[in-house]
CSV table of C-alpha atoms in Angstrom, one decimal:
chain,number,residue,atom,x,y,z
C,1,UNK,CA,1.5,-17.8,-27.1
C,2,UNK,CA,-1.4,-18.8,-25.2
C,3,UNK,CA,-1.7,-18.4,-21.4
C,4,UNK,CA,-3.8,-20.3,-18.8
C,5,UNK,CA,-4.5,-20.5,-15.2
C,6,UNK,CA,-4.3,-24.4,-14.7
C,7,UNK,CA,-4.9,-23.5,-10.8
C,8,UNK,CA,-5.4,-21.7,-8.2
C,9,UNK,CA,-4.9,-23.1,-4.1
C,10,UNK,CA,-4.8,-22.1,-0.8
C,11,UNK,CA,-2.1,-22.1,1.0
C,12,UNK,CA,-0.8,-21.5,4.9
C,13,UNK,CA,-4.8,-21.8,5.7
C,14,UNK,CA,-5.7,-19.4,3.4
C,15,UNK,CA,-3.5,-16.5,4.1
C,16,UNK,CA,-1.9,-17.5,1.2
C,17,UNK,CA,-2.6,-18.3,-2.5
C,18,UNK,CA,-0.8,-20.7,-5.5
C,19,UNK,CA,-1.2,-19.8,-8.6
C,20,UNK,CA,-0.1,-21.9,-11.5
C,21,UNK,CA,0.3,-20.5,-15.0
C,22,UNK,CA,1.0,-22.7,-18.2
C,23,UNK,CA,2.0,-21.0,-21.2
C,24,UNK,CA,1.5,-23.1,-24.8
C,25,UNK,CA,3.7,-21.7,-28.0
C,26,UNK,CA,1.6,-20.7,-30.9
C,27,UNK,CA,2.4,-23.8,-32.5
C,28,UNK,CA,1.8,-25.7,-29.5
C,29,UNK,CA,5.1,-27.3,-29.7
C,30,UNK,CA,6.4,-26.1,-26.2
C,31,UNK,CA,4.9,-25.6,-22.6
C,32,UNK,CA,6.8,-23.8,-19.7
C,33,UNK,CA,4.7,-23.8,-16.3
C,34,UNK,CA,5.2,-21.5,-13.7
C,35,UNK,CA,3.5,-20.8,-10.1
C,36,UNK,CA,3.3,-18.0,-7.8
C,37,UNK,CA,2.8,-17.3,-4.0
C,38,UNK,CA,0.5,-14.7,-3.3
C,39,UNK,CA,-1.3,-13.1,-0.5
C,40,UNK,CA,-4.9,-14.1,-0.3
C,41,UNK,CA,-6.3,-10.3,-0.5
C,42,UNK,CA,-3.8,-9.9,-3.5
C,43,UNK,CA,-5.6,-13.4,-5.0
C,44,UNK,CA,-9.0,-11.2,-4.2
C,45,UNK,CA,-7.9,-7.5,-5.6
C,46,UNK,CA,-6.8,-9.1,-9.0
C,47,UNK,CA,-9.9,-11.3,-9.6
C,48,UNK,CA,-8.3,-14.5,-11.1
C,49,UNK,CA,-10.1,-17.4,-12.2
C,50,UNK,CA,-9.4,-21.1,-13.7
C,51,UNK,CA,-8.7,-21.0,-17.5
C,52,UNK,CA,-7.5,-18.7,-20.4
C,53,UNK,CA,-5.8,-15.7,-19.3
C,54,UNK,CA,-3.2,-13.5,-20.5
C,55,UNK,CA,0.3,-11.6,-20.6
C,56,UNK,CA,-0.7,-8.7,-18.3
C,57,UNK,CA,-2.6,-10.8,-16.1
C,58,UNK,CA,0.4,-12.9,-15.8
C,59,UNK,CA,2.7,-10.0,-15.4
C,60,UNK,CA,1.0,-8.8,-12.6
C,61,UNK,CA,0.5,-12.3,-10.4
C,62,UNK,CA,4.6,-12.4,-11.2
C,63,UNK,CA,4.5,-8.8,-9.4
C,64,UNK,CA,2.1,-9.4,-6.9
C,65,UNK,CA,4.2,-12.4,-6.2
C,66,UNK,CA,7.5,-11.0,-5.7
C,67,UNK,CA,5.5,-8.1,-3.6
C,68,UNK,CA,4.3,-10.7,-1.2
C,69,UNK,CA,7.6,-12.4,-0.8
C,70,UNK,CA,9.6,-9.5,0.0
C,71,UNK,CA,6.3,-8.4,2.6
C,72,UNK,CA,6.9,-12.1,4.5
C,73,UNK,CA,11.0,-10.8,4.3
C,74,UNK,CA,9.6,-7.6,6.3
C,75,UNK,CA,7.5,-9.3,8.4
C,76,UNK,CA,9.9,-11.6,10.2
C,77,UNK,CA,12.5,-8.6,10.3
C,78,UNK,CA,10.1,-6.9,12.9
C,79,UNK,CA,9.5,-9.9,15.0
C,80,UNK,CA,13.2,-8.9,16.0
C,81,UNK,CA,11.9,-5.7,17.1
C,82,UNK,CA,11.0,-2.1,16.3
C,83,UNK,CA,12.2,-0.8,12.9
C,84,UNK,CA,11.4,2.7,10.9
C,85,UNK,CA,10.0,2.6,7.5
C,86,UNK,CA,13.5,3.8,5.9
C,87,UNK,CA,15.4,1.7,8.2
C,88,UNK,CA,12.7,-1.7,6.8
C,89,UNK,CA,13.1,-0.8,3.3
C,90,UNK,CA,16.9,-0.2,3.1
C,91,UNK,CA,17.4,-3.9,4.9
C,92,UNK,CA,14.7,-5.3,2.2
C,93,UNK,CA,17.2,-3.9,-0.7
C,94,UNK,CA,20.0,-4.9,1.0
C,95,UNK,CA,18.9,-8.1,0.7
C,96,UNK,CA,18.4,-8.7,-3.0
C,97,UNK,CA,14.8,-6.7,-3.7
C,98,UNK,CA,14.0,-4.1,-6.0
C,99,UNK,CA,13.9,-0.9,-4.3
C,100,UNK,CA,10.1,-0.4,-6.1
C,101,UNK,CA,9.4,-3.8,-4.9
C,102,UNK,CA,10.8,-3.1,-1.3
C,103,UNK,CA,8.8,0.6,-1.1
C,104,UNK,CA,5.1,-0.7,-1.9
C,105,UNK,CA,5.9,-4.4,0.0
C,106,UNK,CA,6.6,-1.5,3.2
C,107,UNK,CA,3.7,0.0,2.4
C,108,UNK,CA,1.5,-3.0,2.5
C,109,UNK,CA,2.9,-3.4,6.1
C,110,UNK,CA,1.9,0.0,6.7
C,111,UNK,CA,-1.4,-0.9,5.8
C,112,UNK,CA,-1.9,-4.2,7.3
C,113,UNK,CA,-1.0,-2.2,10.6
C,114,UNK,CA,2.3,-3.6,11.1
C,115,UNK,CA,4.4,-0.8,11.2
C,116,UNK,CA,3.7,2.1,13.8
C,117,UNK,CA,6.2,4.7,13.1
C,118,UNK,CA,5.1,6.6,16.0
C,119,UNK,CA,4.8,4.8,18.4
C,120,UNK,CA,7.6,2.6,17.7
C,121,UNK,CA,10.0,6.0,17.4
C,122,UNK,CA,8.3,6.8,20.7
C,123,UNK,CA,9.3,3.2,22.6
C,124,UNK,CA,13.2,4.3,20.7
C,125,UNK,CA,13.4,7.8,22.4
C,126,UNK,CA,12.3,6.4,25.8
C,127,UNK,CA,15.1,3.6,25.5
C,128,UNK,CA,17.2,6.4,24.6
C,129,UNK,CA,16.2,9.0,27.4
C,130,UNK,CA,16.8,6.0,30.1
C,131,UNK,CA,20.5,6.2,28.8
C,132,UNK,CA,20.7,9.7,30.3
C,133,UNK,CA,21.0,11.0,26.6
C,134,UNK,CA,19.7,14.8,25.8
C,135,UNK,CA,17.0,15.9,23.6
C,136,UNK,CA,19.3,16.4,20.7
C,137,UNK,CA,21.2,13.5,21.2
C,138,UNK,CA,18.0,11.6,21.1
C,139,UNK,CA,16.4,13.2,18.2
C,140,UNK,CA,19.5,13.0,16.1
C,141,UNK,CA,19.5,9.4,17.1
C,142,UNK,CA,15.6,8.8,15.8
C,143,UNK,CA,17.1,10.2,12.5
C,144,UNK,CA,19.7,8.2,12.2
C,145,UNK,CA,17.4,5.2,12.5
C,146,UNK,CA,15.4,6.3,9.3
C,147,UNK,CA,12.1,7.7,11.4
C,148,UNK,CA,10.4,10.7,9.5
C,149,UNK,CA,10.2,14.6,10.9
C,150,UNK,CA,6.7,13.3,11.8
C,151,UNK,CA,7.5,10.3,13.8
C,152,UNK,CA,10.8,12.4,16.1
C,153,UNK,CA,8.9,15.1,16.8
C,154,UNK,CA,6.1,12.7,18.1
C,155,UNK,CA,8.6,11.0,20.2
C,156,UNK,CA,9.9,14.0,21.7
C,157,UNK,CA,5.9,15.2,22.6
C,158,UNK,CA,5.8,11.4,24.1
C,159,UNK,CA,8.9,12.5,26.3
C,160,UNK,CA,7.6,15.6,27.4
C,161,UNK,CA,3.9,13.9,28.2
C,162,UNK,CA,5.5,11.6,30.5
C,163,UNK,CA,7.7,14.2,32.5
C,164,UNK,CA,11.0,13.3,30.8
C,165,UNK,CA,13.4,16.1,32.9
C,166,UNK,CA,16.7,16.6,30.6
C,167,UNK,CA,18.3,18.9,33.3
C,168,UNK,CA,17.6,16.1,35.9
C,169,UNK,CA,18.6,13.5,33.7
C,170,UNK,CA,22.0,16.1,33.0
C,171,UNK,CA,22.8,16.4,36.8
C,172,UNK,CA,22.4,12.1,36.8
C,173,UNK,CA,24.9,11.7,34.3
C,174,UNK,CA,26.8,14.1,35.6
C,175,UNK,CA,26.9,12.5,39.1
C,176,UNK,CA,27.3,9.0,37.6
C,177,UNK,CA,30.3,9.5,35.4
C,178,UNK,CA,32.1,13.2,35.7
C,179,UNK,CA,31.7,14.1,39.5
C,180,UNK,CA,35.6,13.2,39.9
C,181,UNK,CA,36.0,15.9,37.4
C,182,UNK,CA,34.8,18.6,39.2
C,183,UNK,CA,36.6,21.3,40.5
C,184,UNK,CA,39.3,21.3,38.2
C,185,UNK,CA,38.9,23.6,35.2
C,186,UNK,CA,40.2,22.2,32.7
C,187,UNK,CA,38.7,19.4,33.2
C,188,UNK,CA,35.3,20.9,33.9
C,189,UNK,CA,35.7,21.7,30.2
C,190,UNK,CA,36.2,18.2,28.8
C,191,UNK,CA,33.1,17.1,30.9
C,192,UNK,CA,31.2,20.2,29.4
C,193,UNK,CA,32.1,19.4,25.9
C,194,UNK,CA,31.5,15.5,27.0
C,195,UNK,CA,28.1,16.4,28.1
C,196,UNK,CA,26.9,18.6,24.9
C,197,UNK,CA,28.0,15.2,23.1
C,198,UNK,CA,25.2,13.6,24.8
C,199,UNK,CA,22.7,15.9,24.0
C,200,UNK,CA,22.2,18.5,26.8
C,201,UNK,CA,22.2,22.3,25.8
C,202,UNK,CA,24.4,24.6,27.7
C,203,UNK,CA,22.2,26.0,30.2
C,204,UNK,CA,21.0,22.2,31.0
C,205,UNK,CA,24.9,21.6,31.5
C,206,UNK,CA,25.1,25.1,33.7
C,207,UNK,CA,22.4,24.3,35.8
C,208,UNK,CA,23.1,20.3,36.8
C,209,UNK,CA,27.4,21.6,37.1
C,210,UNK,CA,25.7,24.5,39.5
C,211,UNK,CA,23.7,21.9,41.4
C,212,UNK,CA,26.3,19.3,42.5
């Protein structure tokens, strides 16, 4: 089989590139033509050219192709809003992609700056903190978004730069929702167990119960 390149065009201004393939039997009884969508820097990387070409070449626009696709898929999934590197790539295989394809299409976002891990996990645990939730409540709640070691325990430094108090925040919740409750013992303890839920460690609890 013989393999060509009949052509190569811009597309979407030149973010993008078409690449057209035509592949002649030996015998040159039968043609099948195919063309891909690319990125332009993808176009760039694999050097392609007008004219005779070849399987691996092909191979690799068909890869760089489906790549590309599933990066566009990624792209328009954070326009929505902030999302961890686990949490992009599970929703890329959810919808239909390889989960090779979906790992280095994430990691192209990475690297066209994209995706902020930190910072994003950082804007999460602030949301989080304004909900009156507790350290532990907020880190478990970065992990269960798909944000790395790395990115919580940036969040929680971001917290503690900008003078997050968890035994103030305790005492606000406490005053907001369970104030009725004090008094009574019994159901001191259902507000205590209520407020280790959210987060708060015992002493946090102690000290905002003591201070109402």
């Amino acid at each position: 089989m013989r393999i060509y390149i009949t052509s190569v065009t811009a597309r979407s201004g030149g973010e993008e590139a078409e690449v057209a393939f035509e592949m002649v039997s030996d015998g040159g009884e039968q043609t099948c033509r195919e063309r891909f969508l690319i990125s332009s820097k993808q176009y760039l990387v694999l050097g392609l050219s007008k004219g005779e070409s070849d399987e691996e070449t092909y191979d690799a626009v068909s890869h760089a192709s489906e790549v590309w696709l599933a990066v566009k898929k990624a792209v328009s999934y954070l326009s929505y809003g902030a999302c961890s590197e686990k949490a992009l790539r599970l929703k890329l295989i959810s919808k239909g992609y390889d989960k090779y394809i979906a790992a280095e299409a994430v990691e192209q976002i990475c690297s066209m700056g994209l995706l902020r891990a930190d910072d994003d996990a950082a804007r999460e645990a602030e949301r989080m903190a304004e909900k009156l939730w507790g350290k532990r409540r907020i880190s478990a709640g970065l992990y269960a978004k798909g944000y790395s070691d790395s990115a919580v325990a940036h969040a929680l430094r971001h917290l503690d730069s900008i003078g997050v108090d968890y035994e103030e925040n305790c005492k606000r919740l406490l005053k907001k929702r369970y104030c009725a409750s004090l008094g009574d013992k019994e159901e001191e303890r259902k507000v205590f167990a209520a407020l280790m839920r959210y987060g708060y460690t015992s002493s946090e609890i102690k000290s905002a119960m003591a201070n109402i």
